[in-house]
Amino acid sequence: MMRNDTQAVRALTAALVWAGLLLWSLGALAQPRVEVRLEGLEGELADNVRAYLSLIQSPPDSEAHLRRLYRQAPGEIEQALAALGHYRPRIEPALNRDGEAWVAEFRIDPGPPVRVTRFALTLSGAGAEDPAFRDLRGRLPVKEGDVLHHGRYAEAKRSLQNLALARGYFDARFTRSEVRVKRGADSAEVILDYDTGPRYRFGAVRFGDSALEESFLRRFVTIEPGDPYLVDRVTALQTALVNSDYFAEVNISAPPEEAEGLEVPVRVELVDRKRHKYSFGLGYGTDTGPRASAGWESRRIRRNGERANAQLELSAIRYALTAGYEIPLAKPLSDRLLFQASLRDESTDTAESTSLLLSARRVESLESGWLRDLSLNFLEEYSTVAGEEVDARLLYPAVGWTRVDADDRMRPRRGRRLGLEVKGSDPALGSDARFLQGRVDAKFIEPLGAGGRVLARGNLGATLVEDVESLPASLRFFAGGDQSVRGYGYNELGPENGAGEVIGGRFLLVGSVEYEHRITGNWSAAAFYDVGNALDNWDGELKQGVGAGVRWQSPVGPIRVDLAVAVSEPGTPLRLHFNMGPDL
């Protein structure tokens, strides 16, 4: 008996499920199809009406539902048009059957627009004397003579509220906000009375736990207790701490509800980065051949923010080992001392050299946007150029300025990079040679058309020295290679001795112009013209190279492959160039 009851229950359940599916299917088949047509409107008016119409936003599920939505449509159209300043529209609705579909047609004359004849904004409280509110008044999107637009009216109110919050007027409120519409006159008055209340001030800045001592952390702070509250100051502090690379997370809060009187405390919670950082890299360049690098950095040698680093670079033509120690100064993000030691060995077709360079540098980011690098350098270098040996010890000061501006550092459409450097020495400093050398490097990128860019670069250098052969190889000018004049080997261009061997020059003059056009995705094609040389005098011969190549914007930066022709060489030989690195 129980078995029969169970079978009956199962059969009844199955029947109910099938019945439900059948009813759902019939309902879906019965759902009316509706086309809504608006005549007489265009642009923003038409878009707003469509956004208001339930016939469009909530399609009907039955004919009765359709007719109900159709009856309320004229009222929705009136609301949509009133929001944009049209208070006296004429609407002619019609609902007709067209085969299996319904057509809801609305012929609409929006009528004359209502214009703002008076806009009155009254400020009271401490903000009435704040220049920021006076400046905002002239930029509000509601003006006398404009068509009344309720969206812009709401935007004007939000602008006032946002400015109040950004500048510490946390008690601000509207004591009056009215839009008075005179339908018969097609005019409106907009009245806003805004009481900003008092302006809050910053209280004490309190730091959470960190491996770095608080006295060092406070070097990042530009907020003093009692300063008027300004959200940009809080944002600037957060940006500075994030950019310092000491912290994995930076959370700053200045909650008005914790104010003591009118002073808002600033709380800074930090999560330190790992103390040690390791890096490894592999690459290839036509100038260098295969290359590899390994690096180490300690972000915290001491609790006062001092750091240390070391870098090893290996390639087919050189190895270099560099170690450095960094001491942040009063403005840690923009002003620091660097002590560096670099051991380098390089062997090219032009020269061989082994050098030790010791440097003490002060690197400072200036308010103008330039990075200034002041240094005192000791160089001991043994080099062989064209069979001639030079063993030099030089103590020389140097100063350099660098500036980079770009709309996108990874793939700029427009940008520039400028670099200037001056250095020199004298036997009075204990050096083996007297020289003064200056160099200017520039690169510009400008968009051309929808998918094109023009890249132009130039390198200019000059050395005042009695005999260029008294200088080690690293202080002479050479040209040719991936980043110089393409079509020629790395550093193979320059003045020659009687045997036709390149010895390097006093002067450097190189220019390049390139057009790059995106083909698809991250792939581009390029054509270029390079010209230049290292010279002993300015009227020397300039070598030319032309060619074409492809570019791939890889996840780690642009990769370039070029085929260049050495126009100035007999037989115009071809050379393949491969390199990677940022555009600026």
Coordinates of C-alpha atoms in Angstrom, one line a residue:
M1 CA 0.0 0.0 0.0
M2 CA 2.8 2.3 0.9
R3 CA 4.5 1.6 -2.4
N4 CA 1.4 2.5 -4.4
D5 CA 1.1 5.8 -2.4
T6 CA 4.7 6.7 -3.2
Q7 CA 4.2 6.1 -6.9
A8 CA 1.0 8.2 -6.9
V9 CA 2.9 11.1 -5.2
R10 CA 5.7 10.9 -7.8
A11 CA 3.2 10.9 -10.7
L12 CA 1.3 13.9 -9.3
T13 CA 4.6 15.8 -8.8
A14 CA 5.7 15.1 -12.4
A15 CA 2.3 16.2 -13.7
L16 CA 2.5 19.5 -11.8
V17 CA 6.0 20.2 -13.1
W18 CA 4.9 19.6 -16.7
A19 CA 1.8 21.7 -16.2
G20 CA 3.9 24.6 -14.9
L21 CA 6.3 24.3 -17.8
L22 CA 3.3 24.3 -20.2
L23 CA 1.8 27.4 -18.5
W24 CA 5.2 29.2 -18.6
S25 CA 5.6 28.4 -22.3
L26 CA 2.1 29.6 -23.1
G27 CA 2.8 32.8 -21.2
A28 CA 6.0 33.4 -23.0
L29 CA 4.2 32.9 -26.3
A30 CA 1.5 35.3 -25.2
Q31 CA 3.9 38.0 -24.2
P32 CA 3.2 40.9 -26.6
R33 CA 5.9 42.4 -28.9
V34 CA 5.9 46.2 -28.8
E35 CA 7.6 48.8 -31.0
V36 CA 7.7 52.3 -29.6
R37 CA 8.0 55.2 -32.0
L38 CA 8.7 58.8 -31.1
E39 CA 8.1 61.5 -33.6
G40 CA 9.1 65.2 -33.2
L41 CA 12.0 64.6 -30.8
E42 CA 15.7 64.1 -31.3
G43 CA 19.0 64.2 -29.3
E44 CA 18.9 64.6 -25.6
L45 CA 15.1 65.0 -25.5
A46 CA 14.5 61.7 -27.3
D47 CA 17.0 59.9 -25.1
N48 CA 15.5 61.2 -21.9
V49 CA 12.0 60.2 -23.0
R50 CA 13.1 56.7 -23.8
A51 CA 14.8 56.5 -20.4
Y52 CA 11.5 57.5 -18.6
L53 CA 9.1 55.3 -20.7
S54 CA 8.1 52.1 -18.8
L55 CA 7.0 50.7 -22.2
I56 CA 10.7 50.6 -23.1
Q57 CA 12.3 50.0 -19.7
S58 CA 9.9 47.4 -18.5
P59 CA 8.4 45.5 -21.5
P60 CA 4.8 44.3 -20.8
D61 CA 4.0 40.6 -20.2
S62 CA 0.4 40.7 -21.4
E63 CA -2.0 42.8 -23.4
A64 CA -3.6 44.2 -20.3
H65 CA -0.2 45.2 -19.0
L66 CA 0.6 46.8 -22.4
R67 CA -2.5 48.9 -22.3
R68 CA -1.8 50.0 -18.7
L69 CA 1.7 51.1 -19.6
Y70 CA 0.4 52.8 -22.8
R71 CA -2.1 54.9 -20.7
Q72 CA 0.6 56.1 -18.3
A73 CA 3.1 56.9 -21.1
P74 CA 1.9 60.5 -21.7
G75 CA 2.5 61.4 -18.1
E76 CA 6.0 59.8 -18.2
I77 CA 6.8 61.8 -21.4
E78 CA 5.7 65.0 -19.7
Q79 CA 8.1 64.3 -16.7
A80 CA 11.0 63.5 -19.1
L81 CA 10.5 66.7 -21.0
A82 CA 10.0 68.8 -17.9
A83 CA 13.4 67.6 -16.6
L84 CA 14.9 69.3 -19.6
G85 CA 12.9 72.5 -19.4
H86 CA 9.9 71.8 -21.6
Y87 CA 6.8 72.1 -19.5
R88 CA 4.1 72.6 -22.1
P89 CA 4.4 69.7 -24.6
R90 CA 1.6 68.4 -26.9
I91 CA 1.4 64.7 -27.1
E92 CA -0.7 62.6 -29.6
P93 CA -0.6 58.9 -28.7
A94 CA -1.8 56.0 -30.8
L95 CA -1.7 52.2 -30.2
N96 CA -2.2 49.9 -33.2
R97 CA -1.8 46.3 -34.0
D98 CA 0.7 45.4 -36.8
G99 CA 0.5 41.7 -37.4
E100 CA 1.8 39.9 -34.4
A101 CA 3.3 43.1 -32.9
W102 CA 1.9 46.3 -31.3
V103 CA 3.0 49.8 -32.3
A104 CA 2.9 52.5 -29.7
E105 CA 3.3 55.8 -31.5
F106 CA 3.7 59.2 -29.9
R107 CA 3.8 62.4 -31.9
I108 CA 5.3 65.0 -29.6
D109 CA 5.7 68.8 -29.9
P110 CA 7.9 69.6 -26.9
G111 CA 6.7 73.2 -26.8
P112 CA 8.8 76.3 -26.0
P113 CA 11.7 75.8 -23.5
V114 CA 11.6 77.3 -20.0
R115 CA 14.6 79.6 -19.5
V116 CA 16.3 80.7 -16.3
T117 CA 15.5 84.4 -15.8
R118 CA 17.1 84.5 -12.3
F119 CA 19.8 82.5 -10.6
A120 CA 20.4 83.5 -7.0
L121 CA 23.1 81.8 -5.0
T122 CA 23.6 83.0 -1.4
L123 CA 26.6 81.8 0.6
S124 CA 26.8 82.1 4.4
G125 CA 29.1 80.7 7.0
A126 CA 32.9 80.7 6.8
G127 CA 32.9 79.6 3.2
A128 CA 31.4 82.9 2.1
E129 CA 34.9 84.4 2.3
D130 CA 36.6 81.4 0.8
P131 CA 38.0 82.2 -2.7
A132 CA 37.3 78.6 -3.8
F133 CA 33.5 79.1 -3.5
R134 CA 33.7 82.4 -5.3
D135 CA 35.6 80.7 -8.2
L136 CA 33.0 77.9 -8.3
R137 CA 30.1 80.3 -8.5
G138 CA 31.2 81.3 -12.0
R139 CA 31.7 77.7 -13.1
L140 CA 28.3 76.3 -12.0
P141 CA 26.3 74.8 -14.9
V142 CA 23.2 76.9 -14.2
K143 CA 23.2 80.4 -15.7
E144 CA 20.7 83.1 -16.4
G145 CA 19.4 82.8 -20.0
D146 CA 20.0 79.0 -20.2
V147 CA 17.2 76.5 -20.8
L148 CA 16.2 75.1 -17.4
H149 CA 17.8 71.7 -17.0
H150 CA 17.1 69.9 -13.8
G151 CA 20.1 67.6 -14.2
R152 CA 22.4 70.6 -14.3
Y153 CA 20.6 72.1 -11.3
A154 CA 21.3 68.9 -9.4
E155 CA 24.9 69.0 -10.6
A156 CA 25.3 72.6 -9.3
K157 CA 24.1 71.4 -5.9
R158 CA 26.5 68.5 -5.9
S159 CA 29.4 70.8 -6.9
L160 CA 28.8 73.0 -3.9
Q161 CA 28.5 69.9 -1.6
N162 CA 31.7 68.3 -3.0
L163 CA 33.7 71.5 -2.6
A164 CA 32.5 71.8 0.9
L165 CA 33.6 68.3 1.8
A166 CA 36.9 68.7 0.0
R167 CA 37.7 71.9 2.0
G168 CA 36.5 70.9 5.5
Y169 CA 33.1 72.4 5.7
F170 CA 31.6 69.3 7.1
D171 CA 28.5 70.9 8.6
A172 CA 27.4 72.6 5.3
R173 CA 23.8 72.4 4.2
F174 CA 21.2 74.0 2.0
T175 CA 18.8 76.2 3.9
R176 CA 16.9 76.8 0.7
S177 CA 16.9 75.2 -2.7
E178 CA 14.1 76.0 -5.0
V179 CA 13.2 76.0 -8.7
R180 CA 10.2 78.3 -9.4
V181 CA 8.7 77.7 -12.8
K182 CA 6.2 80.1 -14.4
R183 CA 4.7 78.0 -17.1
G184 CA 2.7 80.7 -18.8
A185 CA 5.8 82.9 -19.1
D186 CA 8.2 80.0 -19.9
S187 CA 10.5 81.2 -17.2
A188 CA 12.1 80.0 -14.0
E189 CA 13.9 81.2 -11.0
V190 CA 16.6 79.1 -9.3
I191 CA 17.3 80.0 -5.7
L192 CA 20.1 78.4 -3.6
D193 CA 21.0 79.4 -0.1
Y194 CA 24.0 77.5 1.2
D195 CA 25.3 77.7 4.7
T196 CA 28.8 76.3 4.8
G197 CA 29.1 76.4 8.6
P198 CA 32.6 76.6 10.1
R199 CA 35.7 75.2 8.4
Y200 CA 37.4 72.3 10.2
R201 CA 41.1 72.2 10.7
F202 CA 43.7 69.4 10.7
G203 CA 44.6 67.9 14.1
A204 CA 47.6 65.8 14.9
V205 CA 48.9 63.2 12.3
R206 CA 49.2 59.8 14.0
F207 CA 51.2 56.9 12.5
G208 CA 50.5 53.2 13.1
D209 CA 53.1 50.6 13.5
S210 CA 56.1 50.5 11.0
A211 CA 59.6 49.2 11.0
L212 CA 60.7 52.8 10.1
E213 CA 61.1 55.3 12.9
E214 CA 58.4 57.9 13.3
S215 CA 60.8 60.8 13.0
F216 CA 61.6 59.6 9.5
L217 CA 58.0 59.1 8.5
R218 CA 57.2 62.7 9.5
R219 CA 59.5 63.9 6.8
F220 CA 56.8 63.0 4.3
V221 CA 54.2 65.1 6.2
T222 CA 53.4 68.6 5.0
I223 CA 50.3 68.9 7.3
E224 CA 50.6 71.0 10.5
P225 CA 48.0 70.8 13.3
G226 CA 45.7 73.9 12.9
D227 CA 46.0 74.0 9.1
P228 CA 42.7 74.4 7.3
Y229 CA 41.4 71.0 6.2
L230 CA 42.0 70.3 2.5
V231 CA 41.4 66.8 1.1
D232 CA 44.2 67.4 -1.5
R233 CA 46.7 67.6 1.4
V234 CA 45.6 64.1 2.6
T235 CA 45.8 62.7 -0.9
A236 CA 49.3 64.2 -1.4
L237 CA 50.5 62.5 1.8
Q238 CA 49.1 59.2 0.7
T239 CA 50.7 59.5 -2.8
A240 CA 54.1 60.4 -1.3
L241 CA 54.1 57.4 1.0
V242 CA 53.0 55.0 -1.8
N243 CA 55.7 56.4 -4.2
S244 CA 58.4 56.0 -1.5
D245 CA 58.5 52.2 -2.2
Y246 CA 58.8 51.5 1.6
F247 CA 55.2 50.4 2.0
A248 CA 53.0 47.7 0.5
E249 CA 49.8 49.4 1.7
V250 CA 49.0 53.0 2.9
N251 CA 45.7 53.8 4.4
I252 CA 44.9 57.4 5.5
S253 CA 41.7 58.5 7.2
A254 CA 40.6 61.9 8.5
P255 CA 37.1 61.2 9.8
P256 CA 35.1 64.3 10.7
E257 CA 33.1 62.4 13.3
E258 CA 36.3 62.0 15.4
A259 CA 36.9 65.8 15.4
E260 CA 37.9 67.3 18.7
G261 CA 36.1 70.6 18.4
L262 CA 36.9 71.7 14.9
E263 CA 40.2 69.7 14.6
V264 CA 40.1 66.4 12.6
P265 CA 42.9 63.9 13.5
V266 CA 44.7 62.2 10.6
R267 CA 45.4 58.5 11.0
V268 CA 48.1 56.8 8.9
E269 CA 48.1 53.0 8.8
L270 CA 51.1 51.4 7.0
V271 CA 52.1 47.9 5.9
D272 CA 55.8 47.7 5.3
R273 CA 57.2 46.1 2.1
K274 CA 59.5 43.1 2.5
R275 CA 63.0 44.3 3.6
H276 CA 64.9 42.7 0.7
K277 CA 64.0 42.8 -3.0
Y278 CA 65.6 40.6 -5.7
S279 CA 65.4 41.1 -9.5
F280 CA 66.6 39.1 -12.5
G281 CA 66.5 39.8 -16.2
L282 CA 67.4 38.4 -19.6
G283 CA 67.6 40.3 -22.9
Y284 CA 69.2 40.7 -26.2
G285 CA 70.4 43.7 -28.2
T286 CA 72.3 44.0 -31.4
D287 CA 74.8 46.3 -29.7
T288 CA 75.3 44.0 -26.6
G289 CA 74.4 40.5 -27.8
P290 CA 72.7 38.3 -25.1
R291 CA 72.6 39.9 -21.7
A292 CA 71.6 39.1 -18.2
S293 CA 71.2 41.0 -15.0
A294 CA 70.7 40.3 -11.3
G295 CA 69.9 42.9 -8.6
W296 CA 69.5 43.1 -4.9
E297 CA 68.1 46.0 -2.8
S298 CA 67.6 46.4 0.9
R299 CA 64.8 48.9 1.5
R300 CA 65.8 49.3 5.2
I301 CA 69.4 49.2 6.2
R302 CA 68.5 51.3 9.2
R303 CA 65.2 52.6 10.6
N304 CA 65.9 56.1 9.2
G305 CA 65.1 55.0 5.6
E306 CA 68.6 54.5 4.4
R307 CA 68.9 51.8 1.6
A308 CA 71.5 49.8 -0.2
N309 CA 71.6 48.1 -3.6
A310 CA 73.8 46.1 -5.9
Q311 CA 73.5 45.2 -9.6
L312 CA 75.4 42.8 -11.8
E313 CA 75.1 43.1 -15.6
L314 CA 76.6 40.6 -18.0
S315 CA 76.6 40.7 -21.8
A316 CA 78.7 39.7 -24.8
I317 CA 80.7 43.0 -24.7
R318 CA 80.7 44.0 -21.1
Y319 CA 80.3 43.2 -17.5
A320 CA 79.5 45.7 -14.8
L321 CA 79.1 45.4 -11.0
T322 CA 77.5 48.4 -9.2
A323 CA 76.8 49.0 -5.6
G324 CA 75.1 51.9 -4.0
Y325 CA 74.0 53.4 -0.7
E326 CA 71.1 55.9 -0.4
I327 CA 70.5 58.5 2.3
P328 CA 67.1 60.3 2.1
L329 CA 67.3 64.0 3.1
A330 CA 64.6 66.3 4.5
K331 CA 62.3 65.6 1.6
P332 CA 62.8 61.9 1.2
L333 CA 60.8 61.6 -2.0
S334 CA 62.6 64.3 -3.9
D335 CA 66.0 64.9 -2.3
R336 CA 68.6 62.2 -1.5
L337 CA 72.3 61.5 -1.3
L338 CA 73.7 58.5 -3.3
F339 CA 77.1 56.9 -2.9
Q340 CA 78.0 54.5 -5.7
A341 CA 80.9 52.3 -6.8
S342 CA 81.0 50.7 -10.2
L343 CA 83.4 48.3 -11.7
R344 CA 83.1 47.9 -15.5
D345 CA 84.9 46.0 -18.2
E346 CA 83.9 46.6 -21.9
S347 CA 85.4 45.2 -25.1
T348 CA 84.1 46.3 -28.5
D349 CA 85.5 46.4 -32.0
T350 CA 86.6 50.0 -31.3
A351 CA 88.0 49.9 -27.8
E352 CA 88.7 47.9 -24.7
S353 CA 88.5 49.4 -21.2
T354 CA 88.4 48.5 -17.5
S355 CA 87.3 51.2 -15.1
L356 CA 86.4 51.9 -11.5
L357 CA 84.1 54.8 -10.9
L358 CA 83.3 56.2 -7.4
S359 CA 80.6 58.8 -7.1
A360 CA 79.0 60.9 -4.4
R361 CA 75.7 62.4 -5.8
R362 CA 72.9 64.6 -4.6
V363 CA 69.8 63.9 -6.7
E364 CA 66.9 66.4 -6.3
S365 CA 63.5 66.7 -7.9
L366 CA 62.8 70.4 -8.5
E367 CA 59.4 72.1 -8.4
S368 CA 59.9 73.0 -12.1
G369 CA 59.7 69.3 -13.0
W370 CA 63.4 68.8 -13.6
L371 CA 65.6 66.2 -11.9
R372 CA 69.0 67.7 -10.9
D373 CA 72.0 65.5 -10.3
L374 CA 75.1 67.0 -8.7
S375 CA 78.0 64.7 -8.4
L376 CA 81.7 64.4 -7.6
N377 CA 83.3 61.5 -9.4
F378 CA 86.6 59.6 -9.2
L379 CA 87.4 57.6 -12.3
E380 CA 90.3 55.2 -12.8
E381 CA 90.2 53.7 -16.2
Y382 CA 92.6 51.7 -18.3
S383 CA 91.7 51.6 -21.9
T384 CA 93.1 50.6 -25.3
V385 CA 91.8 52.5 -28.4
A386 CA 93.3 51.7 -31.8
G387 CA 96.3 50.1 -30.2
E388 CA 97.0 53.1 -28.0
E389 CA 96.9 52.6 -24.2
V390 CA 95.6 55.3 -21.8
D391 CA 95.9 54.9 -18.1
A392 CA 93.9 57.8 -16.5
R393 CA 92.9 58.9 -13.1
L394 CA 90.4 61.7 -13.0
L395 CA 88.5 63.6 -10.3
Y396 CA 85.8 65.6 -11.8
P397 CA 82.5 67.3 -10.7
A398 CA 79.4 67.0 -12.9
V399 CA 75.9 68.4 -13.0
G400 CA 73.0 67.1 -15.0
W401 CA 69.3 67.9 -15.5
T402 CA 66.7 65.5 -16.8
R403 CA 63.0 65.9 -17.5
V404 CA 60.4 63.5 -18.8
D405 CA 56.8 64.4 -19.7
A406 CA 54.4 61.9 -21.3
D407 CA 50.7 61.3 -21.6
D408 CA 51.4 57.5 -21.0
R409 CA 54.8 56.3 -19.8
M410 CA 54.2 52.8 -21.1
R411 CA 53.1 53.8 -24.7
P412 CA 53.2 57.6 -25.1
R413 CA 51.3 59.2 -27.9
R414 CA 52.8 62.5 -27.0
G415 CA 55.9 63.1 -24.8
R416 CA 59.4 64.4 -24.5
R417 CA 62.6 63.5 -22.7
L418 CA 65.4 66.1 -22.2
G419 CA 68.8 65.6 -20.7
L420 CA 71.7 68.0 -20.2
E421 CA 75.1 67.3 -18.5
V422 CA 78.2 69.2 -17.9
K423 CA 81.4 67.8 -16.4
G424 CA 85.1 68.7 -16.4
S425 CA 88.4 68.4 -14.5
D426 CA 91.8 69.9 -14.2
P427 CA 95.3 68.8 -13.0
A428 CA 94.8 71.1 -10.0
L429 CA 92.2 68.6 -8.8
G430 CA 94.8 65.8 -9.1
S431 CA 93.5 64.6 -12.5
D432 CA 95.7 63.4 -15.3
A433 CA 93.9 65.5 -17.9
R434 CA 92.2 68.9 -18.3
F435 CA 88.8 68.8 -20.1
L436 CA 85.3 70.3 -20.1
Q437 CA 82.5 68.4 -21.7
G438 CA 78.9 69.1 -22.3
R439 CA 76.1 66.9 -23.7
V440 CA 72.4 67.4 -24.7
D441 CA 70.1 64.5 -25.4
A442 CA 66.5 65.1 -26.5
K443 CA 63.6 62.9 -27.8
F444 CA 60.1 64.0 -28.8
I445 CA 57.0 62.0 -29.7
E446 CA 54.0 63.5 -31.4
P447 CA 50.8 61.9 -32.7
L448 CA 50.1 61.9 -36.4
G449 CA 46.7 60.7 -37.6
A450 CA 44.6 58.1 -35.9
G451 CA 47.3 55.4 -35.5
G452 CA 50.6 57.1 -36.2
R453 CA 53.4 58.6 -34.2
V454 CA 56.5 60.7 -35.2
L455 CA 59.5 60.1 -33.0
A456 CA 62.5 62.5 -33.3
R457 CA 65.7 62.4 -31.3
G458 CA 68.9 64.3 -31.2
N459 CA 72.3 64.0 -29.4
L460 CA 74.8 66.8 -29.2
G461 CA 78.1 66.7 -27.4
A462 CA 81.2 68.8 -27.3
T463 CA 84.6 68.4 -25.4
L464 CA 87.2 71.1 -24.8
V465 CA 90.5 69.2 -24.5
E466 CA 94.0 69.7 -25.8
D467 CA 94.4 66.1 -27.0
V468 CA 91.3 63.8 -27.2
E469 CA 93.7 60.8 -27.0
S470 CA 94.6 61.8 -23.4
L471 CA 91.1 60.9 -22.4
P472 CA 90.0 57.4 -21.6
A473 CA 87.5 55.7 -23.9
S474 CA 84.4 56.4 -21.7
L475 CA 85.0 60.2 -22.1
R476 CA 85.4 60.2 -25.9
F477 CA 82.4 60.4 -28.3
F478 CA 81.5 57.5 -30.6
A479 CA 78.5 56.9 -32.8
G480 CA 76.7 54.1 -34.5
G481 CA 74.4 51.4 -33.2
D482 CA 70.8 50.7 -32.1
Q483 CA 70.4 54.0 -30.2
S484 CA 72.6 56.1 -32.5
V485 CA 72.9 55.8 -36.3
R486 CA 71.3 52.6 -37.4
G487 CA 72.9 50.7 -40.3
Y488 CA 76.3 50.9 -38.5
G489 CA 77.9 48.8 -35.7
Y490 CA 78.0 49.8 -32.1
N491 CA 80.5 52.7 -31.6
E492 CA 82.1 52.1 -35.0
L493 CA 81.7 55.7 -36.2
G494 CA 84.2 58.5 -35.3
P495 CA 87.5 60.1 -36.3
E496 CA 90.1 57.7 -37.5
N497 CA 93.9 57.5 -37.1
G498 CA 96.3 57.0 -40.1
A499 CA 95.6 53.3 -40.1
G500 CA 91.8 53.8 -40.5
E501 CA 91.0 52.8 -36.9
V502 CA 88.3 54.7 -35.0
I503 CA 89.8 56.6 -32.1
G504 CA 86.8 58.7 -30.9
G505 CA 86.1 62.4 -31.2
R506 CA 85.7 65.7 -29.4
F507 CA 82.2 66.3 -30.8
L508 CA 79.0 64.3 -31.2
L509 CA 76.1 65.1 -33.6
V510 CA 73.3 62.6 -34.2
G511 CA 69.7 63.1 -35.3
S512 CA 66.9 60.7 -36.2
V513 CA 63.3 60.9 -37.4
E514 CA 60.9 57.9 -37.4
Y515 CA 57.3 57.4 -38.4
E516 CA 55.5 54.5 -36.6
H517 CA 52.0 53.3 -37.5
R518 CA 49.9 50.8 -35.6
I519 CA 48.9 47.8 -37.8
T520 CA 46.9 45.7 -35.5
G521 CA 46.7 45.2 -31.7
N522 CA 50.2 45.7 -30.2
W523 CA 52.0 45.5 -33.6
S524 CA 53.3 48.5 -35.5
A525 CA 55.5 49.2 -38.5
A526 CA 58.1 51.9 -38.7
A527 CA 60.3 53.7 -41.2
F528 CA 63.2 55.9 -40.2
Y529 CA 66.1 58.1 -41.2
D530 CA 69.2 58.5 -39.0
V531 CA 72.2 60.8 -39.6
G532 CA 75.2 61.7 -37.5
N533 CA 78.8 60.9 -36.4
A534 CA 81.4 61.5 -33.8
L535 CA 83.7 64.3 -35.0
D536 CA 87.0 66.1 -34.4
N537 CA 85.5 69.3 -35.9
W538 CA 82.0 70.4 -36.8
D539 CA 82.5 70.2 -40.6
G540 CA 83.3 66.5 -40.6
E541 CA 81.3 64.0 -42.6
L542 CA 77.9 62.8 -41.2
K543 CA 76.9 59.2 -41.9
Q544 CA 73.4 58.3 -43.0
G545 CA 71.2 55.3 -42.4
V546 CA 67.7 54.5 -43.5
G547 CA 65.4 51.5 -42.9
A548 CA 62.2 50.0 -41.7
G549 CA 61.1 47.8 -38.9
V550 CA 58.4 46.3 -36.7
R551 CA 57.4 47.1 -33.2
W552 CA 55.7 44.9 -30.6
Q553 CA 54.3 46.4 -27.4
S554 CA 55.1 43.4 -25.1
P555 CA 54.0 43.1 -21.5
V556 CA 57.5 44.2 -20.4
G557 CA 57.9 47.1 -22.8
P558 CA 58.3 47.8 -26.5
I559 CA 60.5 45.5 -28.6
R560 CA 62.0 46.8 -31.9
V561 CA 63.4 45.0 -34.9
D562 CA 64.9 47.1 -37.6
L563 CA 66.6 46.5 -40.9
A564 CA 68.8 49.4 -41.8
V565 CA 70.9 50.4 -44.8
A566 CA 74.3 52.2 -44.2
V567 CA 73.7 54.7 -47.0
S568 CA 77.2 56.3 -46.6
E569 CA 79.1 53.1 -46.9
P570 CA 80.3 51.5 -50.2
G571 CA 77.8 48.9 -51.3
T572 CA 75.2 50.3 -48.8
P573 CA 75.4 47.2 -46.5
L574 CA 72.4 46.0 -44.5
R575 CA 72.4 45.6 -40.7
L576 CA 69.7 44.0 -38.5
H577 CA 69.1 45.9 -35.2
F578 CA 67.2 44.4 -32.3
N579 CA 66.5 46.2 -29.0
M580 CA 64.0 46.7 -26.3
G581 CA 63.3 49.5 -23.7
P582 CA 61.0 52.4 -23.0
D583 CA 60.2 55.0 -25.7
L584 CA 61.3 57.8 -23.4

